[in-house]
Short mmCIF file of C-alpha atoms in Angstrom, two decimals:
data_model
loop_
_atom_site.label_atom_id
_atom_site.label_comp_id
_atom_site.label_asym_id
_atom_site.label_seq_id
_atom_site.Cartn_x
_atom_site.Cartn_y
_atom_site.Cartn_z
CA UNK A 15 56.20 85.21 -24.02
CA UNK A 16 58.59 87.09 -22.33
CA UNK A 17 60.31 90.80 -22.25
CA UNK A 18 62.57 91.10 -25.41
CA UNK A 19 63.73 94.43 -24.32
CA UNK A 20 64.95 93.66 -21.07
CA UNK A 21 66.42 90.67 -22.94
CA UNK A 22 68.55 92.91 -25.37
CA UNK A 23 69.64 95.14 -22.36
CA UNK A 24 71.07 92.74 -19.68
CA UNK A 25 72.71 90.87 -22.75
CA UNK A 26 74.75 94.74 -23.08
CA UNK A 27 75.36 95.47 -19.59
CA UNK A 28 79.28 94.95 -19.10
CA UNK A 29 79.26 92.13 -15.88
CA UNK A 30 82.49 90.97 -14.09
CA UNK A 31 80.44 87.66 -13.92
CA UNK A 32 78.16 87.17 -16.80
CA UNK A 33 75.17 85.36 -15.10
CA UNK A 34 71.59 86.39 -14.79
CA UNK A 35 68.89 85.80 -13.06
CA UNK A 36 65.33 85.74 -14.65
CA UNK A 37 62.18 86.30 -12.45
CA UNK A 38 59.23 83.75 -13.95
CA UNK A 39 55.93 83.12 -14.27
CA UNK A 40 53.56 80.64 -14.46
CA UNK A 41 55.88 77.55 -14.71
CA UNK A 42 54.83 74.55 -15.09
CA UNK A 43 55.45 71.05 -13.27
CA UNK A 44 58.11 69.38 -15.50
CA UNK A 45 59.00 69.19 -19.42
CA UNK A 46 56.78 65.52 -19.10
CA UNK A 47 53.92 67.31 -18.11
CA UNK A 48 53.73 70.61 -19.05
CA UNK A 49 50.96 69.51 -21.59
CA UNK A 50 48.67 68.31 -19.05
CA UNK A 51 45.65 70.53 -18.12
CA UNK A 52 46.00 68.84 -14.65
CA UNK A 53 46.04 72.05 -12.39
CA UNK A 54 49.69 72.93 -10.91
CA UNK A 55 49.98 75.48 -8.68
CA UNK A 56 51.96 78.19 -10.13
CA UNK A 57 51.25 81.71 -8.01
CA UNK A 58 53.75 83.81 -7.62
CA UNK A 59 57.45 84.14 -8.91
CA UNK A 60 60.19 81.75 -9.46
CA UNK A 61 64.02 83.45 -9.81
CA UNK A 62 65.98 80.80 -12.44
CA UNK A 63 69.83 81.58 -12.04
CA UNK A 64 71.01 81.56 -16.15
CA UNK A 65 75.05 82.16 -16.97
CA UNK A 66 75.13 84.41 -20.31
CA UNK A 67 76.27 81.42 -22.84
CA UNK A 68 72.95 79.46 -21.86
CA UNK A 69 70.12 82.71 -22.32
CA UNK A 70 68.74 81.77 -25.22
CA UNK A 71 68.58 78.06 -24.41
CA UNK A 72 66.78 78.78 -20.88
CA UNK A 73 64.71 81.40 -22.58
CA UNK A 74 63.14 78.45 -24.96
CA UNK A 75 63.09 75.71 -22.06
CA UNK A 76 60.71 78.02 -19.68
CA UNK A 77 58.44 78.97 -23.29
CA UNK A 78 58.09 75.45 -23.21
CA UNK A 79 57.28 74.95 -19.18
CA UNK A 80 54.37 78.06 -20.04
CA UNK A 81 56.29 80.32 -18.24
CA UNK A 82 56.72 84.25 -19.08
CA UNK A 83 59.99 86.08 -17.90
CA UNK A 84 58.52 89.53 -16.81
CA UNK A 85 62.40 90.83 -15.70
CA UNK A 86 65.89 90.24 -16.02
CA UNK A 87 68.49 91.13 -13.73
CA UNK A 88 72.71 90.70 -13.71
CA UNK A 89 73.77 88.78 -10.71
CA UNK A 90 75.75 91.09 -9.54
CA UNK A 91 72.96 93.82 -9.68
CA UNK A 92 70.90 91.87 -7.55
CA UNK A 93 73.72 91.64 -5.24
CA UNK A 94 74.39 95.47 -5.45
CA UNK A 95 70.82 95.25 -3.86
CA UNK A 96 70.44 92.22 -1.52
CA UNK A 97 74.00 92.50 -0.47
CA UNK A 98 74.55 88.55 -1.45
CA UNK A 99 73.58 86.45 -4.71
CA UNK A 100 70.36 83.69 -3.77
CA UNK A 101 68.56 80.78 -5.25
CA UNK A 102 66.27 78.28 -4.16
CA UNK A 103 64.59 75.08 -5.38
CA UNK A 104 62.93 74.55 -8.33
CA UNK A 105 59.65 71.73 -7.55
CA UNK A 106 56.13 71.25 -9.17
CA UNK A 107 53.84 71.71 -5.52
CA UNK A 108 55.68 74.86 -4.17
CA UNK A 109 59.06 77.05 -4.97
CA UNK A 110 61.81 76.94 -2.15
CA UNK A 111 63.76 79.67 -0.48
CA UNK A 112 66.71 81.84 -1.54
CA UNK A 113 70.20 79.84 -0.47
CA UNK A 114 73.46 81.24 -1.10
CA UNK A 115 74.44 80.32 -4.41
CA UNK A 116 77.79 80.42 -7.13
CA UNK A 117 77.71 82.98 -9.47
CA UNK A 118 80.01 80.47 -11.78
CA UNK A 119 77.80 77.66 -11.17
CA UNK A 120 75.48 76.10 -13.93
CA UNK A 121 71.57 76.99 -13.54
CA UNK A 122 70.43 74.29 -10.80
CA UNK A 123 67.63 75.50 -9.01
CA UNK A 124 64.58 77.92 -8.42
CA UNK A 125 63.48 80.91 -6.19
CA UNK A 126 60.39 82.24 -4.29
CA UNK A 127 61.15 85.68 -3.22
CA UNK A 128 60.16 87.07 0.31
CA UNK A 129 56.59 87.66 -0.82
CA UNK A 130 56.64 90.94 -0.43
CA UNK A 131 58.83 91.38 -3.41
CA UNK A 132 56.52 89.78 -5.48
CA UNK A 133 55.04 90.96 -8.71
CA UNK A 134 51.13 91.29 -9.63
CA UNK A 135 51.10 88.56 -12.14
CA UNK A 136 48.59 88.51 -14.78
CA UNK A 137 47.50 85.32 -16.66
CA UNK A 138 47.76 84.88 -20.61
CA UNK A 139 43.79 86.19 -21.16
CA UNK A 140 44.21 89.52 -19.14
CA UNK A 141 42.65 88.31 -15.78
CA UNK A 142 43.80 90.62 -13.30
CA UNK A 143 42.81 88.08 -10.32
CA UNK A 144 46.37 86.58 -9.44
CA UNK A 145 48.56 86.58 -6.62
CA UNK A 146 48.09 89.89 -5.56
CA UNK A 147 51.35 92.03 -4.03
CA UNK A 148 52.06 91.24 -0.23
CA UNK A 149 51.43 93.62 2.54
CA UNK A 150 54.26 95.24 3.67
CA UNK A 151 54.84 95.89 7.68
CA UNK A 152 51.55 95.99 7.73
CA UNK A 153 51.63 92.60 10.84
CA UNK A 154 55.00 93.69 12.03
CA UNK A 155 57.47 90.80 12.70
CA UNK A 156 55.99 88.20 10.41
CA UNK A 157 58.41 85.46 10.81
CA UNK A 158 60.28 84.17 7.67
CA UNK A 159 62.77 81.40 6.04
CA UNK A 160 63.72 80.29 9.54
CA UNK A 161 64.58 77.05 8.33
CA UNK A 162 66.03 76.76 4.81
CA UNK A 163 66.73 74.09 2.16
CA UNK A 164 69.92 73.36 2.94
CA UNK A 165 69.72 73.55 6.86
CA UNK A 166 65.95 72.18 6.97
CA UNK A 167 64.04 71.48 10.75
CA UNK A 168 63.83 67.77 11.26
CA UNK A 169 60.47 67.15 12.61
CA UNK A 170 58.22 64.46 13.58
CA UNK A 171 54.83 62.97 12.67
CA UNK A 172 52.23 62.69 15.18
CA UNK A 173 49.29 61.76 13.30
CA UNK A 174 47.74 61.31 10.27
CA UNK A 175 43.94 61.42 9.56
CA UNK A 176 41.58 60.64 6.70
CA UNK A 177 39.66 63.76 5.57
CA UNK A 178 38.18 62.03 2.64
CA UNK A 179 35.25 60.12 4.53
CA UNK A 180 33.39 56.86 2.67
CA UNK A 181 32.76 57.46 -0.96
CA UNK A 182 34.44 60.61 -1.41
CA UNK A 183 37.12 61.11 -4.49
CA UNK A 184 40.87 60.79 -3.62
CA UNK A 185 43.05 61.15 -0.80
CA UNK A 186 43.06 63.91 1.41
CA UNK A 187 45.06 63.85 4.68
CA UNK A 188 45.03 66.27 7.70
CA UNK A 189 49.21 65.89 9.00
CA UNK A 190 50.03 67.40 12.24
CA UNK A 191 53.95 67.60 12.90
CA UNK A 192 55.42 67.77 16.43
CA UNK A 193 58.01 70.95 16.03
CA UNK A 194 58.94 70.98 20.04
CA UNK A 195 62.26 70.66 18.85
CA UNK A 196 63.25 73.99 17.16
CA UNK A 197 63.02 77.45 16.44
CA UNK A 198 59.87 77.08 13.89
CA UNK A 199 57.52 79.82 14.14
CA UNK A 200 54.72 80.56 11.70
CA UNK A 201 51.36 82.65 11.61
CA UNK A 202 47.99 82.03 10.08
CA UNK A 203 48.13 82.28 5.96
CA UNK A 204 51.54 81.21 5.71
CA UNK A 205 53.30 78.41 4.03
CA UNK A 206 56.27 75.54 4.87
CA UNK A 207 58.11 73.67 2.64
CA UNK A 208 58.66 69.71 3.03
CA UNK A 209 61.46 68.31 1.48
CA UNK A 210 60.86 64.06 0.08
CA UNK A 211 63.02 61.66 0.61
CA UNK A 212 65.25 60.30 -2.08
CA UNK A 213 66.19 61.19 -5.30
CA UNK A 214 64.79 62.71 -8.77
CA UNK A 215 64.83 61.11 -12.08
CA UNK A 216 67.96 62.75 -12.54
CA UNK A 217 69.54 61.07 -9.41
CA UNK A 218 69.69 64.50 -7.51
CA UNK A 219 67.77 64.66 -4.19
CA UNK A 220 64.12 65.77 -4.41
CA UNK A 221 63.58 69.80 -4.04
CA UNK A 222 61.34 70.97 -1.71
CA UNK A 223 57.38 71.92 -2.19
CA UNK A 224 55.25 74.23 -0.56
CA UNK A 225 52.27 73.26 1.58
CA UNK A 226 49.65 76.09 2.89
CA UNK A 227 50.19 75.61 7.16
CA UNK A 228 46.33 74.88 8.03
CA UNK A 229 46.68 75.65 12.04
CA UNK A 230 47.11 78.50 13.78
CA UNK A 231 50.28 80.00 15.22
CA UNK A 232 49.53 77.46 18.26
CA UNK A 233 49.03 74.11 16.66
CA UNK A 234 46.00 72.14 17.23
CA UNK A 235 47.18 71.74 20.58
CA UNK A 236 47.80 75.01 21.09
CA UNK A 237 50.88 74.81 23.15
CA UNK A 238 53.14 76.17 20.40
CA UNK A 239 54.55 72.43 19.63
CA UNK A 240 52.86 71.48 16.46
CA UNK A 241 52.06 72.62 12.78
CA UNK A 242 49.35 70.96 10.79
CA UNK A 243 49.21 70.56 6.77
CA UNK A 244 45.83 69.43 4.64
CA UNK A 245 47.22 67.22 1.80
CA UNK A 246 46.16 65.77 -1.25
CA UNK A 247 47.58 62.87 -3.13
CA UNK A 248 48.48 64.36 -6.32
CA UNK A 249 47.13 62.41 -9.34
CA UNK A 250 47.19 62.39 -13.11
CA UNK A 251 47.50 61.18 -16.28
CA UNK A 252 50.48 60.83 -18.15
CA UNK A 253 49.70 63.25 -21.43
CA UNK A 254 51.99 60.63 -23.10
CA UNK A 255 51.34 57.56 -21.93
CA UNK A 256 47.99 57.69 -20.33
CA UNK A 257 49.55 56.44 -16.91
CA UNK A 258 48.72 57.64 -13.97
CA UNK A 259 51.13 59.39 -12.26
CA UNK A 260 51.33 60.12 -8.07
CA UNK A 261 52.85 63.35 -7.19
CA UNK A 262 56.33 62.54 -4.92
CA UNK A 263 55.64 64.63 -1.89
CA UNK A 264 51.71 64.27 -1.68
CA UNK A 265 52.24 60.37 -1.83
CA UNK A 266 55.01 60.42 0.64
CA UNK A 267 52.85 62.81 3.29
CA UNK A 268 49.64 60.93 2.70
CA UNK A 269 51.11 57.83 3.97
CA UNK A 270 53.74 58.59 6.77
CA UNK A 271 53.30 56.85 9.72
CA UNK A 272 52.94 58.70 13.24
CA UNK A 273 57.05 58.71 14.32
CA UNK A 274 58.29 59.20 11.14
CA UNK A 275 60.75 61.84 10.79
CA UNK A 276 60.30 65.11 8.07
CA UNK A 277 62.47 67.89 6.64
CA UNK A 278 60.32 71.17 7.31
CA UNK A 279 62.10 74.66 5.57
CA UNK A 280 60.02 78.26 6.18
CA UNK A 281 58.19 79.41 6.63
CA UNK A 282 57.09 81.44 3.99
CA UNK A 283 54.36 84.15 3.07
CA UNK A 284 53.23 87.27 3.75
CA UNK A 285 50.21 88.09 0.84
CA UNK A 286 47.92 85.73 3.21
CA UNK A 287 48.03 86.90 6.04
CA UNK A 288 44.93 88.11 7.84
CA UNK A 289 44.02 91.47 9.08
CA UNK A 290 44.73 92.57 12.81
CA UNK A 291 41.43 94.27 13.01
CA UNK A 292 38.82 91.92 15.14
CA UNK A 293 35.86 93.96 13.73
CA UNK A 294 37.64 92.92 10.07
CA UNK A 295 34.99 90.80 7.44
CA UNK A 296 36.65 88.36 5.84
CA UNK A 297 35.44 86.13 2.79
CA UNK A 298 36.93 83.05 2.08
CA UNK A 299 36.59 81.64 -1.47
CA UNK A 300 37.83 78.09 -1.47
CA UNK A 301 38.12 74.64 -2.88
CA UNK A 302 39.25 71.30 -1.97
CA UNK A 303 42.99 71.76 -0.12
CA UNK A 304 42.79 75.34 -0.58
CA UNK A 305 40.27 75.12 2.56
CA UNK A 306 43.73 75.02 5.07
CA UNK A 307 44.63 78.44 5.73
CA UNK A 308 40.74 79.41 5.97
CA UNK A 309 40.68 76.92 8.73
CA UNK A 310 43.88 77.95 10.56
CA UNK A 311 41.55 81.90 10.23
CA UNK A 312 38.66 79.93 11.47
CA UNK A 313 40.10 78.60 14.35
CA UNK A 314 41.74 81.64 15.72
CA UNK A 315 39.03 83.55 14.88
CA UNK A 316 36.39 81.52 16.88
CA UNK A 317 37.84 78.28 18.98
CA UNK A 318 37.63 78.47 21.94
CA UNK A 319 41.14 77.46 23.20
CA UNK A 320 42.84 79.60 20.70
CA UNK A 321 40.55 82.62 22.07
CA UNK A 322 41.84 81.91 25.48
CA UNK A 323 45.36 81.51 24.60
CA UNK A 324 44.87 85.56 22.63
CA UNK A 325 43.48 87.56 25.08
CA UNK A 326 44.96 90.37 22.60
CA UNK A 327 42.48 89.93 19.76
CA UNK A 328 39.00 88.84 20.04
CA UNK A 329 37.41 88.65 16.78
CA UNK A 330 33.99 90.14 16.56
CA UNK A 331 33.83 90.57 13.22
CA UNK A 332 31.94 88.42 9.78
CA UNK A 333 33.15 86.06 8.16
CA UNK A 334 31.71 83.93 4.93
CA UNK A 335 33.18 80.93 3.56
CA UNK A 336 32.78 79.55 0.34
CA UNK A 337 33.90 75.77 -0.22
CA UNK A 338 33.88 74.27 -3.50
CA UNK A 339 33.83 70.39 -3.16
CA UNK A 340 33.38 67.34 -5.34
CA UNK A 341 31.02 65.62 -3.41
CA UNK A 342 29.92 65.82 0.77
CA UNK A 343 32.02 63.29 2.03
CA UNK A 344 35.15 66.12 0.23
CA UNK A 345 33.31 68.26 2.58
CA UNK A 346 37.03 68.55 4.85
CA UNK A 347 36.81 69.36 7.91
CA UNK A 348 33.05 68.97 7.82
CA UNK A 349 32.29 69.01 11.27
CA UNK A 350 34.86 71.74 12.20
CA UNK A 351 32.73 73.83 10.24
CA UNK A 352 29.77 73.11 10.95
CA UNK A 353 30.09 73.58 14.39
CA UNK A 354 31.39 76.84 14.37
CA UNK A 355 28.78 77.91 11.77
CA UNK A 356 26.04 76.39 14.57
CA UNK A 357 27.69 78.24 17.73
CA UNK A 358 28.49 81.43 16.06
CA UNK A 359 25.22 81.73 13.54
CA UNK A 360 25.48 85.80 13.57
CA UNK A 361 29.41 86.27 12.96
CA UNK A 362 29.99 83.21 10.48
CA UNK A 363 28.42 82.22 7.04
CA UNK A 364 29.20 78.88 5.22
CA UNK A 365 28.03 78.00 1.95
CA UNK A 366 29.17 74.50 0.09
CA UNK A 367 29.43 74.15 -3.84
CA UNK A 368 29.35 70.27 -4.16
CA UNK A 369 29.60 70.15 -8.09
CA UNK A 370 28.54 66.25 -8.42
CA UNK A 371 25.17 66.50 -6.57
CA UNK A 372 24.00 70.32 -6.76
CA UNK A 373 22.70 72.14 -9.99
CA UNK A 374 23.75 75.16 -10.99
CA UNK A 375 20.54 77.61 -12.72
CA UNK A 376 21.81 76.50 -15.70
CA UNK A 377 21.57 72.50 -14.73
CA UNK A 378 24.81 72.17 -14.70
CA UNK A 379 27.86 71.38 -11.85
CA UNK A 380 27.57 73.89 -9.25
CA UNK A 381 31.01 75.55 -9.04
CA UNK A 382 32.16 78.06 -6.80
CA UNK A 383 32.15 79.95 -9.09
CA UNK A 384 28.36 79.61 -9.52
CA UNK A 385 28.03 80.35 -5.78
CA UNK A 386 29.51 83.46 -6.47
CA UNK A 387 26.75 84.35 -9.09
CA UNK A 388 24.68 83.55 -6.74
CA UNK A 389 25.54 85.79 -4.34
CA UNK A 390 27.36 88.13 -6.13
CA UNK A 391 25.04 91.65 -4.93
CA UNK A 392 25.92 90.45 -1.73
CA UNK A 393 29.12 89.51 -1.47
CA UNK A 394 29.90 92.96 -4.06
CA UNK A 395 28.32 95.21 -0.81
CA UNK A 396 30.56 93.35 1.69
CA UNK A 397 33.96 93.89 -0.40
CA UNK A 398 33.17 97.74 -0.76
CA UNK A 399 33.26 98.24 3.46
CA UNK A 400 36.92 98.80 3.75
CA UNK A 401 37.09 96.29 6.84
CA UNK A 402 36.46 93.73 4.05
CA UNK A 403 39.33 91.48 3.22
CA UNK A 404 38.78 88.82 0.63
CA UNK A 405 40.96 85.32 0.28
CA UNK A 406 40.55 83.05 -2.59
CA UNK A 407 42.52 79.89 -2.29
CA UNK A 408 42.37 76.56 -4.48
CA UNK A 409 42.25 75.52 -8.32
CA UNK A 410 42.92 78.89 -10.42
CA UNK A 411 40.09 77.52 -12.51
CA UNK A 412 37.76 79.16 -10.22
CA UNK A 413 39.23 82.82 -10.77
CA UNK A 414 37.50 83.47 -14.12
CA UNK A 415 34.12 82.51 -12.90
CA UNK A 416 34.07 84.51 -10.11
CA UNK A 417 35.57 87.34 -12.13
CA UNK A 418 32.61 87.78 -13.99
CA UNK A 419 29.88 87.78 -11.00
CA UNK A 420 31.79 90.52 -9.63
CA UNK A 421 32.45 91.81 -12.78
CA UNK A 422 28.62 91.98 -13.34
CA UNK A 423 27.20 92.93 -9.80
CA UNK A 424 29.69 96.06 -9.97
CA UNK A 425 28.22 97.26 -13.38
CA UNK A 426 25.25 98.05 -11.83
CA UNK A 427 26.16 100.76 -9.60
CA UNK A 428 28.49 101.44 -12.87
CA UNK A 429 31.62 100.13 -11.55
CA UNK A 430 34.53 98.69 -13.30
CA UNK A 431 35.03 95.77 -11.58
CA UNK A 432 38.87 95.50 -12.95
CA UNK A 433 39.68 98.65 -11.95
CA UNK A 434 38.30 98.36 -8.37
CA UNK A 435 39.83 95.42 -8.10
CA UNK A 436 43.22 96.82 -8.84
CA UNK A 437 42.16 99.57 -6.33
CA UNK A 438 41.83 96.41 -3.78
CA UNK A 439 45.10 95.00 -4.43
CA UNK A 440 46.92 98.08 -3.58
CA UNK A 441 44.60 98.49 -0.02
CA UNK A 442 45.92 94.87 0.81
CA UNK A 443 41.99 93.78 0.87
CA UNK A 444 41.95 91.46 -1.74
CA UNK A 445 44.36 87.91 -1.45
CA UNK A 446 45.22 85.28 -3.88
CA UNK A 447 47.18 81.82 -3.89
CA UNK A 448 45.70 79.56 -6.71
CA UNK A 449 47.29 76.78 -8.10
#
């Protein structure tokens, strides 16, 4: 589905340059994989530049990839608003940031707009739990797009350590990069782009992929010289051949050796930033590598070296992490999490949902939405506190169950959850990034 009125309106505008920009949400990975049920990151918007004579063709392609066109603007109109036209890079695990474009060129790339300009999206069932509109100016000078795809920063791999223990499922790595040779700065909750080497199937350079940063602004060494990622090797079955397919960028990252160069862009994102209030209450719901930004939050809040590096910020609030994984060996950063829980029992609560080992009340597998349902009344009371911020990161499939659990809890007090949630988003207290 797309906005037909917007299409007709745009088509009738007289422009010196007949080029349009589609804002699209929900795009799948590629024409070959759009039919697969494997979750592909699709939070936020992508922008596609389209010449007038290819508008219908591009609409059909977007529809095939499961996308929805939410707005269409002329490139000239965008230039008038922004001062220049821009586009970025399409990719399967994230979206590139803006780089200059030529209005006469063909459609080649997608771009993810600055987070404060993104729309609140809904899925095709009308669910409201998607990436919320980002906070404006609440965090002051947030670093964004210091390095762009056409001029990335070249970092070096310091370490690449496995996070999944013996008998666990899949490959997940913790990578630490040296960024001392440049000006790359970031804060907790942001993402960076990684550009893998080589060419894609069309013989063009590989596009960047976005990954949530797993370290605080000071890095794992707390010296402002490193940045870390938590990366799972993407693996799925081809919908037609049944052949196992591995993600290009994730596979590249998971098997990098120390000393290797890595192309980095960004940072990007303002939606998942922590509140500056040291008395805030923080609810975190994560699955798999969705733990990455949560780890950064917890380090900033509780790690001794981090606390020493941030004398102006002393966390005195409360954080609750509900973490969904398939097996105990798949609990990423398990030792770190449990150390914080033991040291700060009054300020940090840790709840696991281990799907292949634990049972929900119905006798089925225990997923994160089941844990949320189990604690829904308590979570609801926390959410009502104006100091509470909720962060959701991980697989998109968990959202509907979380929504249902909180709907039931709110209904006990005569509150309609979907309406209340909209108010939370307006207050910038509901933060979602799912894929």
